[in-house]
Short mmCIF file of C-alpha atoms in Angstrom, two decimals:
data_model
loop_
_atom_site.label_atom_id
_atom_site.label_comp_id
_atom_site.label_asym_id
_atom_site.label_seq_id
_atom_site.Cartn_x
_atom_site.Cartn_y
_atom_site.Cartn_z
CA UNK A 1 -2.67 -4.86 -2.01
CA UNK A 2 -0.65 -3.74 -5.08
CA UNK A 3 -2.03 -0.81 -6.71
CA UNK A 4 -0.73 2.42 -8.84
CA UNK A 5 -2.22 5.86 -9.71
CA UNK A 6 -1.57 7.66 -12.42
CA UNK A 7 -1.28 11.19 -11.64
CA UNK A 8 -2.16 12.77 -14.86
CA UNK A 9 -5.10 11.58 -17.32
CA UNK A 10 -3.93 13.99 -20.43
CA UNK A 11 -0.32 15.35 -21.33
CA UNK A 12 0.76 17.22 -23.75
CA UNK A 13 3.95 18.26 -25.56
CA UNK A 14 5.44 19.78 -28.43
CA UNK A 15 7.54 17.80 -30.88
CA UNK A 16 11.00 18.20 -29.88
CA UNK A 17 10.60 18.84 -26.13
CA UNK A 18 10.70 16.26 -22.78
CA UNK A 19 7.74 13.82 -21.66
CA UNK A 20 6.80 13.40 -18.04
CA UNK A 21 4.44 10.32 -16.92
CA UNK A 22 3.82 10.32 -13.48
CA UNK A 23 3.24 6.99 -11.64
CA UNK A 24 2.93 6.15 -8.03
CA UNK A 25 3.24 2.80 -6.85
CA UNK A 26 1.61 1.16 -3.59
CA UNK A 27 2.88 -2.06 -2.48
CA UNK A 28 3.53 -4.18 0.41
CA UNK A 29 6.92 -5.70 -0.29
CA UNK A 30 9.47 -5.02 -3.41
CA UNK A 31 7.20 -4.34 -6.77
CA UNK A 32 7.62 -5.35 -10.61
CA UNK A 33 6.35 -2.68 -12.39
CA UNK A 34 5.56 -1.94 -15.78
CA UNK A 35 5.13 0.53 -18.84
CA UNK A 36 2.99 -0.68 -21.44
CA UNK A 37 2.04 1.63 -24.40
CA UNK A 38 -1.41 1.69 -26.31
CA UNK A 39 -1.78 3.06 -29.76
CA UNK A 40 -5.27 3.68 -31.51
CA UNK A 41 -7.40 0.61 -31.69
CA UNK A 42 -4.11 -1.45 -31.34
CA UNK A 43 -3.34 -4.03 -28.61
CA UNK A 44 -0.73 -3.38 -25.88
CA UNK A 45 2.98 -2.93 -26.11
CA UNK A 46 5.86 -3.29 -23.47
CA UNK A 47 7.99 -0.36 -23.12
CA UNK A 48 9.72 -1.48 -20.03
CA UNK A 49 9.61 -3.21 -17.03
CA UNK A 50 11.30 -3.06 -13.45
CA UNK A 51 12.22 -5.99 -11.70
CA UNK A 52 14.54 -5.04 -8.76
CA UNK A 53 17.80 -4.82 -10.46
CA UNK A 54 19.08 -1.36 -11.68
CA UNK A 55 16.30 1.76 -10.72
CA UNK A 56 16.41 3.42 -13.88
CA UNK A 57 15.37 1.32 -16.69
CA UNK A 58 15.72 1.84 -20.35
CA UNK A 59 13.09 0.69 -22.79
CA UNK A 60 11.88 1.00 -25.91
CA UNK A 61 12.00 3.70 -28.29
CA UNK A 62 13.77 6.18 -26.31
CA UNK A 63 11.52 5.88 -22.98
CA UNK A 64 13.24 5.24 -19.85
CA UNK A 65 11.53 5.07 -16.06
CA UNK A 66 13.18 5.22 -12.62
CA UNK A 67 12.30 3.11 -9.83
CA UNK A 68 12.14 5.54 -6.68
CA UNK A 69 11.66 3.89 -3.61
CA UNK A 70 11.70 6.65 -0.65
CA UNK A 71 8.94 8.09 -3.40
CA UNK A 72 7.19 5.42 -3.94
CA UNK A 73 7.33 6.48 -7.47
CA UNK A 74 8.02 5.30 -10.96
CA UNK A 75 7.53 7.76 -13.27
CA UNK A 76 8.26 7.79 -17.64
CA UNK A 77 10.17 10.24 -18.89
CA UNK A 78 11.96 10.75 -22.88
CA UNK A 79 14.59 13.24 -23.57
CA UNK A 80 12.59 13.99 -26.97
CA UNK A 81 9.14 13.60 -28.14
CA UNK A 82 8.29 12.45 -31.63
CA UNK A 83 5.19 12.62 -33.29
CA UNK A 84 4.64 8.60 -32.98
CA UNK A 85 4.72 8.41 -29.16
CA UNK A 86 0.94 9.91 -28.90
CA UNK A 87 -0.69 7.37 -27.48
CA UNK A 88 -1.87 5.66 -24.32
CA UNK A 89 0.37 4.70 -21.64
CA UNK A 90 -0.50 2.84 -18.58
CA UNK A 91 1.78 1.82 -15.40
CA UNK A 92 1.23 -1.40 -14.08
CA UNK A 93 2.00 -3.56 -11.38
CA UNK A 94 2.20 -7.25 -10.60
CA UNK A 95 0.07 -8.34 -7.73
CA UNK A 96 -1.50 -11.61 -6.89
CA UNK A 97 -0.25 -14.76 -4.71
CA UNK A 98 1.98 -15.52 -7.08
CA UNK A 99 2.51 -12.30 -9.24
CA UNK A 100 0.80 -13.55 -11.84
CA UNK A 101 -1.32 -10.59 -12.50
CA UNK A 102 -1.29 -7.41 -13.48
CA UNK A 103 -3.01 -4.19 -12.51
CA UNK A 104 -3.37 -1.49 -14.24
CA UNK A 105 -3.56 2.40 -13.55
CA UNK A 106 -6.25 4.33 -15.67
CA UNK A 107 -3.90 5.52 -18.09
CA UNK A 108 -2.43 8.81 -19.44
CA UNK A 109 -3.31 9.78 -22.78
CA UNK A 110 -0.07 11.57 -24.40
CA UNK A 111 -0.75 13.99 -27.31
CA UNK A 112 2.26 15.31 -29.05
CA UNK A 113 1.64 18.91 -31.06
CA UNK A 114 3.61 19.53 -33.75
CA UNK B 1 5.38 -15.83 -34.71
CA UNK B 2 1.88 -13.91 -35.23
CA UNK B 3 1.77 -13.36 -31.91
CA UNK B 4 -1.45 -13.78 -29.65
CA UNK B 5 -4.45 -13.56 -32.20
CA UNK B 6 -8.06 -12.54 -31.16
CA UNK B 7 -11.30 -12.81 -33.20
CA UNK B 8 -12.92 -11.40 -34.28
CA UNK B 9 -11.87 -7.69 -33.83
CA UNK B 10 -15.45 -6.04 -34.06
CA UNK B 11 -18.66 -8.20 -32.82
CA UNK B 12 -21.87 -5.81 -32.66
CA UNK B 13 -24.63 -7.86 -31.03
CA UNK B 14 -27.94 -7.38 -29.84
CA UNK B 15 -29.28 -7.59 -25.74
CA UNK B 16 -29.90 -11.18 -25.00
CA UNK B 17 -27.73 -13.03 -27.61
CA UNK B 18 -24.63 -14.97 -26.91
CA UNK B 19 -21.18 -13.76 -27.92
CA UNK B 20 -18.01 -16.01 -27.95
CA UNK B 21 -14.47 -14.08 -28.26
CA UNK B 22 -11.69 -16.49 -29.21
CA UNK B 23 -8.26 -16.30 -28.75
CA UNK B 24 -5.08 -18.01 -29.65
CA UNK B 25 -1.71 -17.80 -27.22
CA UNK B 26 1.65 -17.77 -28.47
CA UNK B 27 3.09 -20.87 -28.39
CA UNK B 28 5.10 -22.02 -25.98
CA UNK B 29 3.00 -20.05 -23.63
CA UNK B 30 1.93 -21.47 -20.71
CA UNK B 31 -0.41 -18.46 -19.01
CA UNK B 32 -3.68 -17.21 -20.65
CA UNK B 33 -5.18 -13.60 -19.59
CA UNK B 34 -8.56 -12.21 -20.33
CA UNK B 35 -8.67 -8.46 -19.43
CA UNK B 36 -11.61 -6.22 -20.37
CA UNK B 37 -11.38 -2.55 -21.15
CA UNK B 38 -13.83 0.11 -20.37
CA UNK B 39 -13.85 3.96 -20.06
CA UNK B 40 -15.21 3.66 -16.85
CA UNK B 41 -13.37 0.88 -15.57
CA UNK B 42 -9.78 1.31 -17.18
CA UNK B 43 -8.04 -2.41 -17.95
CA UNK B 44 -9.34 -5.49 -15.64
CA UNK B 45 -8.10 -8.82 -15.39
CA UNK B 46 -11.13 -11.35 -15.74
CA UNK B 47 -9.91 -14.85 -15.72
CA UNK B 48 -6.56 -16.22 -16.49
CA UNK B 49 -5.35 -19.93 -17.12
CA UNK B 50 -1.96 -21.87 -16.53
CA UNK B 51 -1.55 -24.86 -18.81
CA UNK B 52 -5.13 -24.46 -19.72
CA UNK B 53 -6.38 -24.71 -15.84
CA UNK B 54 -8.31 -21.68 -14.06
CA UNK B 55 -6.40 -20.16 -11.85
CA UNK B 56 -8.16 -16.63 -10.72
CA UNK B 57 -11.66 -16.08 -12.03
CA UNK B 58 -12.50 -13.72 -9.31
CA UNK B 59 -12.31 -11.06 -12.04
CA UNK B 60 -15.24 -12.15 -13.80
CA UNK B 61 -18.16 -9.85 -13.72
CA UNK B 62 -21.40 -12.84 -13.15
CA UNK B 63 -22.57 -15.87 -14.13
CA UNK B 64 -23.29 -15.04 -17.79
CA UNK B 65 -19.70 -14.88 -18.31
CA UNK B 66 -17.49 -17.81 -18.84
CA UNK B 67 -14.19 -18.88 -20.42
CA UNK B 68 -12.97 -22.58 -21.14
CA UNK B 69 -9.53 -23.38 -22.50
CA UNK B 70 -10.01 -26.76 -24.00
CA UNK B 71 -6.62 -26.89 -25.47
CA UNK B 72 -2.95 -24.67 -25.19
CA UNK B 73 -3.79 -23.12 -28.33
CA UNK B 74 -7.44 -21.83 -28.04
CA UNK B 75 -9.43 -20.26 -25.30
CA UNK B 76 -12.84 -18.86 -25.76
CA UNK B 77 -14.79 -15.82 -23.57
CA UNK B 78 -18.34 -16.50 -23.99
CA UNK B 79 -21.29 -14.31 -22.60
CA UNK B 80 -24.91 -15.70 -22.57
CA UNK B 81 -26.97 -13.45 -22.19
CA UNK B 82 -25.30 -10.20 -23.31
CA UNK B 83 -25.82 -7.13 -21.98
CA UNK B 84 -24.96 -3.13 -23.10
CA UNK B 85 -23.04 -2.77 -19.93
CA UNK B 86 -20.95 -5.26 -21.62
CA UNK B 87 -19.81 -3.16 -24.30
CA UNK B 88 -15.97 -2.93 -24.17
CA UNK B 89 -12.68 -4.16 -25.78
CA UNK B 90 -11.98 -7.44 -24.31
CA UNK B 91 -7.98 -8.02 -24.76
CA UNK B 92 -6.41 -11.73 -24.16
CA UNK B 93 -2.81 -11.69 -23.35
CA UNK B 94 -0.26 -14.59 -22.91
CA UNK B 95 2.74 -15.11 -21.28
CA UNK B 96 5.84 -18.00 -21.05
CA UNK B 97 5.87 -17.97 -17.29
CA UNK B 98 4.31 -16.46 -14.21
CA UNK B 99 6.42 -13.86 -12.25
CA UNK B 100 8.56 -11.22 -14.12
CA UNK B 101 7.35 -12.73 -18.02
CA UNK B 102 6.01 -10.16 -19.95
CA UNK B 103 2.47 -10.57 -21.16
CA UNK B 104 1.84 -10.32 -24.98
CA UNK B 105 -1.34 -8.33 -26.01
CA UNK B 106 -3.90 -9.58 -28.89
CA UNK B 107 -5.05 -6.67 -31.10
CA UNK B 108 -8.38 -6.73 -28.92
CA UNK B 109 -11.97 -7.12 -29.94
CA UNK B 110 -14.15 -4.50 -29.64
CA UNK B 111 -17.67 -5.57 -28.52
CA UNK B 112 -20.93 -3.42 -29.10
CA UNK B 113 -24.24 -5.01 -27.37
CA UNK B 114 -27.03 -2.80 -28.48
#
C-alpha cells in the first residue's frame, strides 16, 4: 500500500534563510506524489506534484521537491523563506486501484520568525 | 471560476441532530472527494464519486454517515445522528480526471457537535 511519513511535525526558520520538509514515500511500483500547502482556516493548495518525468520539480512560489528514488524520499526545500510560507504542508501520495486517491502524511507545520 | 464551494463554513450542532455539508465541484469536473480532517486523524478520504457514481466509500466512518450526489453540480455529506467524535473540518475536493489531475480544495467547513 501507498503511504508517506512526514518526518518532522514543527519547523522553524528565520526570514531569509532555507526550508527543509522531509517526506518519505512507501510504494509498491512508481509513485505520484504531491505537495499541497494549508494556510489558517483556508482550504488546500497545490504546490507541486511529481509524476515520473524530471526528479526535481519546481512549484509554486519558490518551493521546489526532488523525487529520490534509492531514498525513497521526496523532500520540500526553498532557497528563501518569506514570512507568507508559515503554514501547513502535507506530502501526499496517490494510491488506490486506479490512483484516484490521495493519502495524506500528518503534516508539518512551518513557522517562519522574523 | 469560484472554484469548489462548501457550505456552510461553520455548523455548531448539538449530539443527536442531523447535519448536511454541501458542496459544489468545479465544472467540468468529473471526480468528487469528501475528506475529513482531525487532529488525531490528519486528512482522510471518506467517499468519492465519478460522474456522480460511488466509487470508494470504504472511507466512511458508519452508518450514520452518508453522501448522495444527485447531480454534477451538488453533492451533500449528511450525518444522522451526530456525534462529538464527529467534530472536524470536512473538506470536498474535485478533480477533471482520475490519475495525475490535481484535486481542487473547498475552503472547508468546520463542524462542532456539542
Amino acid at each position: 500500500a501507498q503511504s508517506v511519513t512526514q518526518l518532522d511535525s514543527h519547523v522553524s526558520v528565520s526570514e531569509g534563510t532555507p526550508v527543509l520538509l522531509r517526506c518519505n514515500y512507501s510504494s509498491s511500483y512508481s509513485p505520484s506524489l504531491f505537495w499541497y500547502v494549508q494556510h489558517p482556516n483556508k482550504g488546500l493548495q497545490l504546490l507541486l506534484k511529481y509524476t515520473s518525468a524530471a526528479t526535481l520539480v519546481k512549484g509554486i512560489n519558490g518551493f521546489e521537491a526532488e523525487f529520490k528514488k534509492s531514498e525513497t524520499s521526496f523532500h520540500l526545500t526553498k532557497p528563501s523563506a518569506h514570512m507568507s510560507d508559515a503554514a501547513e504542508y502535507f506530502c501526499v501520495v496517490r494510491a488506490g486501484e486506479y490512483g484516484n486517491k490521495l493519502v495524506f502524511g500528518a503534516g508539518t507545520i512551518l513557522r517562519v520568525k522574523s | 471560476d469560484a472554484g469548489v464551494i462548501q457550505s456552510p463554513r461553520h455548523e455548531v450542532t448539538e449530539m443527536g441532530q442531523e447535519v448536511t455539508l454541501r458542496c459544489k465541484p468545479i465544472s467540468g469536473h468529473d471526480y468528487l472527494f469528501w475528506y475529513r480532517q482531525t487532529m488525531m486523524r490528519g486528512l482522510e478520504l471518506l467517499i468519492y464519486f465519478n460522474n456522480n457514481v460511488p466509487i470508494d466509500d470504504s472511507g466512511m466512518p458508519e452508518d450514520r454517515f452518508s453522501a448522495k450526489m444527485p447531480n454534477a453540480s451538488f453533492s451533500t455529506l449528511k450525518i444522522q445522528p451526530s456525534e462529538p467524535r464527529d467534530s472536524a473540518v470536512y473538506f470536498c475536493a474535485s478533480s477533471r480526471t482520475s490519475g495525475g489531475s490535481e484535486q481542487f480544495f473547498g475552503p472547508g467547513t468546520r463542524l462542532t457537535v456539542l
